[in-house]
Amino acid sequence: MIVVHHLNNSRSQRILWLLEELGLPYEVKRYQRDAKTMLAPPELRAVHPLGKSPVISDGEVTLAESGAIVEYLAGKYGAGQLVPAEGTPEKLRYTYWMHFAEGSMMPPLLLKLIFDRIEKGPMPFFARPIARRIAQTARNAMVLPNLQRILDYAEGELGKREWFAGPAFTAADIQMSFPMEAASARGGLDAGRPKLWGFLQKIHARPAYQRALEKGGKYELLR
Ligand SMILES: N[C@@H](CCC(=O)N[C@@H](CS)C(=O)NCC(=O)O)C(=O)O
């Protein structure tokens, strides 16, 4: 039996969704973020040394890292569903977006979260103006322009084809869902980018996405 070690409000929601799309049986083991730090509980480190979610176990296999999990599950159990045929332009775009999600899009979204928290977090009063200045400078000079470029680029790509890899919905769209949802929560993505906005509406309307939400519980990404 596939077990998903699921942290509330996290990337493991994508894995539940993938399993629902593939119609596979699985079990959800829940972990709760610390309400103050938002970090995962130490129990998750007993499953994988890094203590991050998602992690799955499947018989003898324990696997972390969303992209690796998506490729493992789709490859082993998908029977060709949600993955374009080998050697096609769709497959190359599939691989590209599969890596882009965590490799290029999540880092600036994470940096934005960190800089926003540094600015607002508790600190001695005399340190606040300096901390604020550093956070604002880094955010405005590096993080926000980078995010804008990424969103413009992705908007252009979805203007050329229905889904990230091509005309058909694939597991790359599932992998891209989390950065797009995070961008709509805290990265300035809104209806002003109609293709990306439409992507979010379309994925949220999928029955498997909604079933996964019921399994995963409250899903409200960090701002
Ligand atoms: N690149 C990894 C990132 C894993 C990750 O950072 N997961 C977050 C949840 S969205 C986490 O476990 N955060 C809690 C913590 O760091 O303690 C992946 O895609 O699986």
PDB file of N, CA and C and ligand atoms in Angstrom, residues 7 9-12 14 33 38-40 44 51-54 64-67 102 175 178, ligand 1:
ATOM      1  N   LEU A   7       1.804  16.537   5.242  1.00  0.00           N
ATOM      2  CA  LEU A   7       1.847  17.693   6.144  1.00  0.00           C
ATOM      3  C   LEU A   7       0.725  18.630   5.712  1.00  0.00           C
ATOM      4  N   ASN A   9      -1.384  21.817   4.669  1.00  0.00           N
ATOM      5  CA  ASN A   9      -1.014  23.015   3.897  1.00  0.00           C
ATOM      6  C   ASN A   9       0.348  22.891   3.237  1.00  0.00           C
ATOM      7  N   SER A  10       0.540  21.878   2.453  1.00  0.00           N
ATOM      8  CA  SER A  10       1.890  21.692   1.917  1.00  0.00           C
ATOM      9  C   SER A  10       1.872  21.043   0.543  1.00  0.00           C
ATOM     10  N   ARG A  11       3.095  20.891   0.034  1.00  0.00           N
ATOM     11  CA  ARG A  11       3.293  20.278  -1.271  1.00  0.00           C
ATOM     12  C   ARG A  11       2.750  18.852  -1.365  1.00  0.00           C
ATOM     13  N   SER A  12       2.554  18.191  -0.255  1.00  0.00           N
ATOM     14  CA  SER A  12       2.081  16.812  -0.365  1.00  0.00           C
ATOM     15  C   SER A  12       0.638  16.753  -0.876  1.00  0.00           C
ATOM     16  N   ARG A  14      -0.198  17.891  -3.602  1.00  0.00           N
ATOM     17  CA  ARG A  14      -0.018  17.507  -5.016  1.00  0.00           C
ATOM     18  C   ARG A  14       0.001  15.990  -5.192  1.00  0.00           C
ATOM     19  N   ARG A  33       1.775  21.063  11.026  1.00  0.00           N
ATOM     20  CA  ARG A  33       2.808  22.103  11.177  1.00  0.00           C
ATOM     21  C   ARG A  33       2.722  22.723  12.572  1.00  0.00           C
ATOM     22  N   MET A  38       5.596  27.136  11.800  1.00  0.00           N
ATOM     23  CA  MET A  38       5.088  26.528  10.562  1.00  0.00           C
ATOM     24  C   MET A  38       5.954  25.357  10.079  1.00  0.00           C
ATOM     25  N   LEU A  39       6.914  24.938  10.910  1.00  0.00           N
ATOM     26  CA  LEU A  39       7.767  23.817  10.510  1.00  0.00           C
ATOM     27  C   LEU A  39       7.052  22.485  10.743  1.00  0.00           C
ATOM     28  N   ALA A  40       7.575  21.453  10.064  1.00  0.00           N
ATOM     29  CA  ALA A  40       6.999  20.108  10.226  1.00  0.00           C
ATOM     30  C   ALA A  40       7.393  19.555  11.593  1.00  0.00           C
ATOM     31  N   LEU A  44       8.328  13.524  11.464  1.00  0.00           N
ATOM     32  CA  LEU A  44       8.553  13.330  10.025  1.00  0.00           C
ATOM     33  C   LEU A  44      10.013  12.956   9.740  1.00  0.00           C
ATOM     34  N   GLY A  51      13.015  15.415   7.068  1.00  0.00           N
ATOM     35  CA  GLY A  51      11.796  15.797   7.790  1.00  0.00           C
ATOM     36  C   GLY A  51      10.897  16.761   7.043  1.00  0.00           C
ATOM     37  N   LYS A  52      10.903  16.669   5.699  1.00  0.00           N
ATOM     38  CA  LYS A  52      10.042  17.549   4.885  1.00  0.00           C
ATOM     39  C   LYS A  52       8.941  16.711   4.259  1.00  0.00           C
ATOM     40  N   SER A  53       7.920  17.382   3.821  1.00  0.00           N
ATOM     41  CA  SER A  53       6.826  16.698   3.156  1.00  0.00           C
ATOM     42  C   SER A  53       6.741  17.214   1.712  1.00  0.00           C
ATOM     43  N   PRO A  54       6.425  16.375   0.756  1.00  0.00           N
ATOM     44  CA  PRO A  54       5.949  15.010   0.887  1.00  0.00           C
ATOM     45  C   PRO A  54       7.056  13.969   1.007  1.00  0.00           C
ATOM     46  N   ALA A  64      11.371  10.819  -0.964  1.00  0.00           N
ATOM     47  CA  ALA A  64      11.020  12.224  -0.728  1.00  0.00           C
ATOM     48  C   ALA A  64      11.200  12.986  -2.039  1.00  0.00           C
ATOM     49  N   GLU A  65      10.879  14.266  -2.032  1.00  0.00           N
ATOM     50  CA  GLU A  65      11.039  15.208  -3.154  1.00  0.00           C
ATOM     51  C   GLU A  65       9.872  15.030  -4.132  1.00  0.00           C
ATOM     52  N   SER A  66       9.007  16.046  -4.171  1.00  0.00           N
ATOM     53  CA  SER A  66       7.769  15.944  -4.961  1.00  0.00           C
ATOM     54  C   SER A  66       7.982  15.448  -6.389  1.00  0.00           C
ATOM     55  N   GLY A  67       8.960  16.042  -7.081  1.00  0.00           N
ATOM     56  CA  GLY A  67       9.152  15.689  -8.495  1.00  0.00           C
ATOM     57  C   GLY A  67       9.514  14.219  -8.641  1.00  0.00           C
ATOM     58  N   GLU A 102      10.060  23.275  -8.912  1.00  0.00           N
ATOM     59  CA  GLU A 102      10.829  23.376  -7.663  1.00  0.00           C
ATOM     60  C   GLU A 102      12.185  24.046  -7.900  1.00  0.00           C
ATOM     61  N   GLN A 175       2.545  19.129 -10.891  1.00  0.00           N
ATOM     62  CA  GLN A 175       3.770  19.643 -10.243  1.00  0.00           C
ATOM     63  C   GLN A 175       3.786  21.182 -10.265  1.00  0.00           C
ATOM     64  N   PHE A 178       1.504  23.784  -7.415  1.00  0.00           N
ATOM     65  CA  PHE A 178       1.868  24.359  -6.112  1.00  0.00           C
ATOM     66  C   PHE A 178       2.533  25.732  -6.257  1.00  0.00           C
TER      67      PHE A 178
HETATM   68  N1  LIG B   1      11.629  20.496  -2.972  1.00  0.00           N
HETATM   69  C1  LIG B   1      10.960  19.754  -1.915  1.00  0.00           C
HETATM   70  C2  LIG B   1      10.530  20.738  -0.840  1.00  0.00           C
HETATM   71  C3  LIG B   1       9.966  20.060   0.396  1.00  0.00           C
HETATM   72  C4  LIG B   1       9.470  21.093   1.404  1.00  0.00           C
HETATM   73  O1  LIG B   1      10.119  22.128   1.653  1.00  0.00           O
HETATM   74  N2  LIG B   1       8.307  20.835   1.986  1.00  0.00           N
HETATM   75  C5  LIG B   1       7.720  21.762   2.936  1.00  0.00           C
HETATM   76  C6  LIG B   1       6.206  21.705   2.814  1.00  0.00           C
HETATM   77  S1  LIG B   1       5.549  22.578   1.485  1.00  0.00           S
HETATM   78  C7  LIG B   1       8.004  21.328   4.353  1.00  0.00           C
HETATM   79  O2  LIG B   1       8.076  20.150   4.643  1.00  0.00           O
HETATM   80  N3  LIG B   1       8.081  22.319   5.256  1.00  0.00           N
HETATM   81  C8  LIG B   1       8.168  22.111   6.661  1.00  0.00           C
HETATM   82  C9  LIG B   1       9.572  22.224   7.201  1.00  0.00           C
HETATM   83  O3  LIG B   1      10.476  22.654   6.466  1.00  0.00           O
HETATM   84  O4  LIG B   1       9.761  21.902   8.373  1.00  0.00           O
HETATM   85  C10 LIG B   1       9.787  19.005  -2.552  1.00  0.00           C
HETATM   86  O5  LIG B   1       9.283  19.446  -3.579  1.00  0.00           O
HETATM   87  O6  LIG B   1       9.381  17.965  -2.020  1.00  0.00           O
END
